[in-house]
Amino acid sequence: DTAVSQTPKYLVTQMGNDKSIKCEQNLGHDTMYWYKQDSKKFLKIMFSYNNKELIINETVPNRFSPKSPDKAHLNLHINSLELGDSAVYFCASSQDMTSGELFFGEGSRLTVL
Amino acid sequence: DQQVKQNSPSLSVQEGRISILNCDYTNSMFDYFLWYKKYPAEGPTFLISISSIKDKNEDGRFTVFLNKSAKHLSLHIVPSPPGDSAVYFCAASNNNAGNMLTFGGGTRLMVKP
């Protein structure tokens, strides 16, 4: 039973398209995150939500719009995809905003052609 | 500007020996440090953490050492079975700035049988 699950795992699309990645956690955690792992393998935070409220938005283009319908879900919608958006996107959750122990999903590899 | 650096992209050790992974940071505001382990096609998993009020934390085969004056931490794994072969990420946060983890670029550990 996967704790943090994200779909799809692989996504190949053309420049200019709009796509979404969904994330769900069944751990009962209050806080959820999106991280981006770029081609240099660095993991960088994009957003964090606590109880559906946006907490962190780290210099991410406004083409990226997270949505949290409830505290168990944090979806990522990307408009007008660009080549530089190709990366692996990881969803994660933590008990609350003070816990550094994050539980990550398996990642969604986005390839923009 | 990399605030958390793992200067060794890879490390190779013999099975059963000690593995030592290093991490340096530049932001003196960081007060909480973590290590994550990542297998291919999986998300990172939490290993061990240390608060800046300590200089050592031990959990089973894993020990993390923190040298605040040198802004350096290390992860010791003893012994190292082949199953420990993975990418290890160092991460740091400032608890007063919300739960935002800054990750290093990772070190690929290869444990040879």
Short mmCIF file of N, CA, C and O in Angstrom, two decimals, chain B residues 3-45:
data_model
loop_
_atom_site.label_atom_id
_atom_site.label_comp_id
_atom_site.label_asym_id
_atom_site.label_seq_id
_atom_site.Cartn_x
_atom_site.Cartn_y
_atom_site.Cartn_z
N GLN B 3 23.99 26.04 -1.54
CA GLN B 3 24.19 26.20 -0.11
C GLN B 3 24.55 24.88 0.57
O GLN B 3 25.05 24.88 1.69
N VAL B 4 24.26 23.78 -0.09
CA VAL B 4 24.62 22.45 0.43
C VAL B 4 25.38 21.73 -0.68
O VAL B 4 24.87 21.59 -1.79
N LYS B 5 26.60 21.30 -0.34
CA LYS B 5 27.44 20.71 -1.38
C LYS B 5 27.93 19.32 -0.98
O LYS B 5 28.36 19.12 0.16
N GLN B 6 27.83 18.41 -1.90
CA GLN B 6 28.42 17.10 -1.73
C GLN B 6 29.48 16.99 -2.83
O GLN B 6 29.15 16.77 -3.99
N ASN B 7 30.71 17.19 -2.44
CA ASN B 7 31.78 17.34 -3.44
C ASN B 7 32.20 16.05 -4.11
O ASN B 7 32.88 16.09 -5.14
N SER B 8 31.83 14.92 -3.53
CA SER B 8 32.17 13.65 -4.17
C SER B 8 30.93 13.11 -4.87
O SER B 8 30.00 12.66 -4.22
N PRO B 9 30.93 13.13 -6.20
CA PRO B 9 29.75 12.61 -6.90
C PRO B 9 29.60 11.09 -6.75
O PRO B 9 28.50 10.57 -6.87
N SER B 10 30.72 10.41 -6.47
CA SER B 10 30.63 8.96 -6.31
C SER B 10 31.67 8.48 -5.32
O SER B 10 32.69 9.13 -5.07
N LEU B 11 31.37 7.31 -4.74
CA LEU B 11 32.26 6.69 -3.76
C LEU B 11 32.12 5.19 -3.90
O LEU B 11 31.00 4.66 -3.97
N SER B 12 33.26 4.51 -3.94
CA SER B 12 33.24 3.06 -4.06
C SER B 12 33.91 2.44 -2.84
O SER B 12 35.00 2.87 -2.45
N VAL B 13 33.25 1.49 -2.20
CA VAL B 13 33.82 0.81 -1.03
C VAL B 13 33.61 -0.70 -1.17
O VAL B 13 32.74 -1.16 -1.91
N GLN B 14 34.42 -1.42 -0.43
CA GLN B 14 34.31 -2.87 -0.42
C GLN B 14 33.23 -3.28 0.58
O GLN B 14 33.08 -2.65 1.64
N GLU B 15 32.52 -4.31 0.24
CA GLU B 15 31.48 -4.84 1.13
C GLU B 15 32.05 -5.08 2.52
O GLU B 15 33.16 -5.61 2.68
N GLY B 16 31.31 -4.67 3.55
CA GLY B 16 31.72 -4.90 4.91
C GLY B 16 32.57 -3.80 5.51
O GLY B 16 32.76 -3.74 6.73
N ARG B 17 33.06 -2.91 4.62
CA ARG B 17 33.88 -1.83 5.13
C ARG B 17 33.00 -0.63 5.49
O ARG B 17 31.81 -0.62 5.25
N ILE B 18 33.63 0.39 6.07
CA ILE B 18 32.90 1.60 6.42
C ILE B 18 32.77 2.51 5.19
O ILE B 18 33.70 2.63 4.39
N SER B 19 31.59 3.11 5.05
CA SER B 19 31.38 4.12 4.02
C SER B 19 31.25 5.47 4.72
O SER B 19 30.50 5.59 5.70
N ILE B 20 31.97 6.46 4.22
CA ILE B 20 31.90 7.80 4.80
C ILE B 20 31.52 8.78 3.70
O ILE B 20 32.25 8.94 2.72
N LEU B 21 30.36 9.39 3.87
CA LEU B 21 29.88 10.36 2.89
C LEU B 21 29.92 11.75 3.52
O LEU B 21 29.53 11.92 4.67
N ASN B 22 30.40 12.70 2.76
CA ASN B 22 30.61 14.04 3.29
C ASN B 22 29.68 15.08 2.69
O ASN B 22 29.22 14.93 1.55
N CYS B 23 29.47 16.14 3.45
CA CYS B 23 28.56 17.21 3.03
C CYS B 23 29.03 18.52 3.65
O CYS B 23 29.39 18.54 4.85
N ASP B 24 29.05 19.58 2.89
CA ASP B 24 29.41 20.89 3.39
C ASP B 24 28.27 21.87 3.13
O ASP B 24 27.54 21.73 2.15
N TYR B 25 28.13 22.85 4.00
CA TYR B 25 27.09 23.84 3.80
C TYR B 25 27.65 25.23 4.04
O TYR B 25 28.68 25.40 4.71
N THR B 26 26.99 26.21 3.47
CA THR B 26 27.50 27.58 3.59
C THR B 26 26.60 28.48 4.44
O THR B 26 27.06 29.48 4.96
N ASN B 27 25.33 28.12 4.56
CA ASN B 27 24.37 28.97 5.26
C ASN B 27 24.42 28.70 6.76
O ASN B 27 24.01 27.64 7.23
N SER B 28 24.90 29.66 7.53
CA SER B 28 25.04 29.46 8.97
C SER B 28 23.69 29.45 9.69
O SER B 28 23.62 29.15 10.89
N MET B 29 22.62 29.76 8.97
CA MET B 29 21.28 29.72 9.56
C MET B 29 20.71 28.31 9.60
O MET B 29 19.71 28.06 10.26
N PHE B 30 21.32 27.39 8.88
CA PHE B 30 20.83 26.01 8.91
C PHE B 30 21.00 25.45 10.31
O PHE B 30 22.07 25.60 10.92
N ASP B 31 19.96 24.80 10.82
CA ASP B 31 20.05 24.24 12.17
C ASP B 31 19.55 22.80 12.25
O ASP B 31 19.44 22.24 13.33
N TYR B 32 19.27 22.22 11.11
CA TYR B 32 18.77 20.85 11.11
C TYR B 32 19.25 20.20 9.82
O TYR B 32 19.12 20.78 8.74
N PHE B 33 19.80 18.98 9.98
CA PHE B 33 20.44 18.34 8.84
C PHE B 33 19.95 16.90 8.72
O PHE B 33 19.71 16.24 9.72
N LEU B 34 19.82 16.45 7.48
CA LEU B 34 19.25 15.13 7.24
C LEU B 34 20.02 14.42 6.12
O LEU B 34 20.64 15.06 5.27
N TRP B 35 19.93 13.12 6.14
CA TRP B 35 20.44 12.31 5.04
C TRP B 35 19.29 11.47 4.49
O TRP B 35 18.50 10.89 5.23
N TYR B 36 19.26 11.43 3.16
CA TYR B 36 18.27 10.63 2.46
C TYR B 36 19.01 9.67 1.53
O TYR B 36 20.09 9.97 1.03
N LYS B 37 18.38 8.54 1.27
CA LYS B 37 18.93 7.51 0.40
C LYS B 37 17.98 7.32 -0.76
O LYS B 37 16.76 7.32 -0.57
N LYS B 38 18.53 7.18 -1.97
CA LYS B 38 17.66 7.03 -3.12
C LYS B 38 18.14 5.91 -4.03
O LYS B 38 19.28 5.92 -4.50
N TYR B 39 17.23 4.98 -4.28
CA TYR B 39 17.47 3.93 -5.28
C TYR B 39 16.91 4.41 -6.62
O TYR B 39 16.01 5.26 -6.65
N PRO B 40 17.42 3.86 -7.74
CA PRO B 40 16.90 4.24 -9.05
C PRO B 40 15.39 4.02 -9.16
O PRO B 40 14.87 3.04 -8.63
N ALA B 41 14.74 4.94 -9.81
CA ALA B 41 13.29 4.86 -10.06
C ALA B 41 12.46 4.86 -8.78
O ALA B 41 11.30 4.43 -8.80
N GLU B 42 13.04 5.30 -7.68
CA GLU B 42 12.29 5.44 -6.44
C GLU B 42 12.50 6.85 -5.88
O GLU B 42 13.45 7.54 -6.26
N GLY B 43 11.63 7.24 -4.98
CA GLY B 43 11.84 8.51 -4.31
C GLY B 43 12.85 8.38 -3.19
O GLY B 43 13.12 7.28 -2.71
N PRO B 44 13.43 9.48 -2.75
CA PRO B 44 14.37 9.44 -1.62
C PRO B 44 13.67 8.95 -0.36
O PRO B 44 12.48 9.23 -0.17
N THR B 45 14.39 8.23 0.48
CA THR B 45 13.85 7.80 1.76
C THR B 45 14.74 8.34 2.88
O THR B 45 15.97 8.35 2.78
#
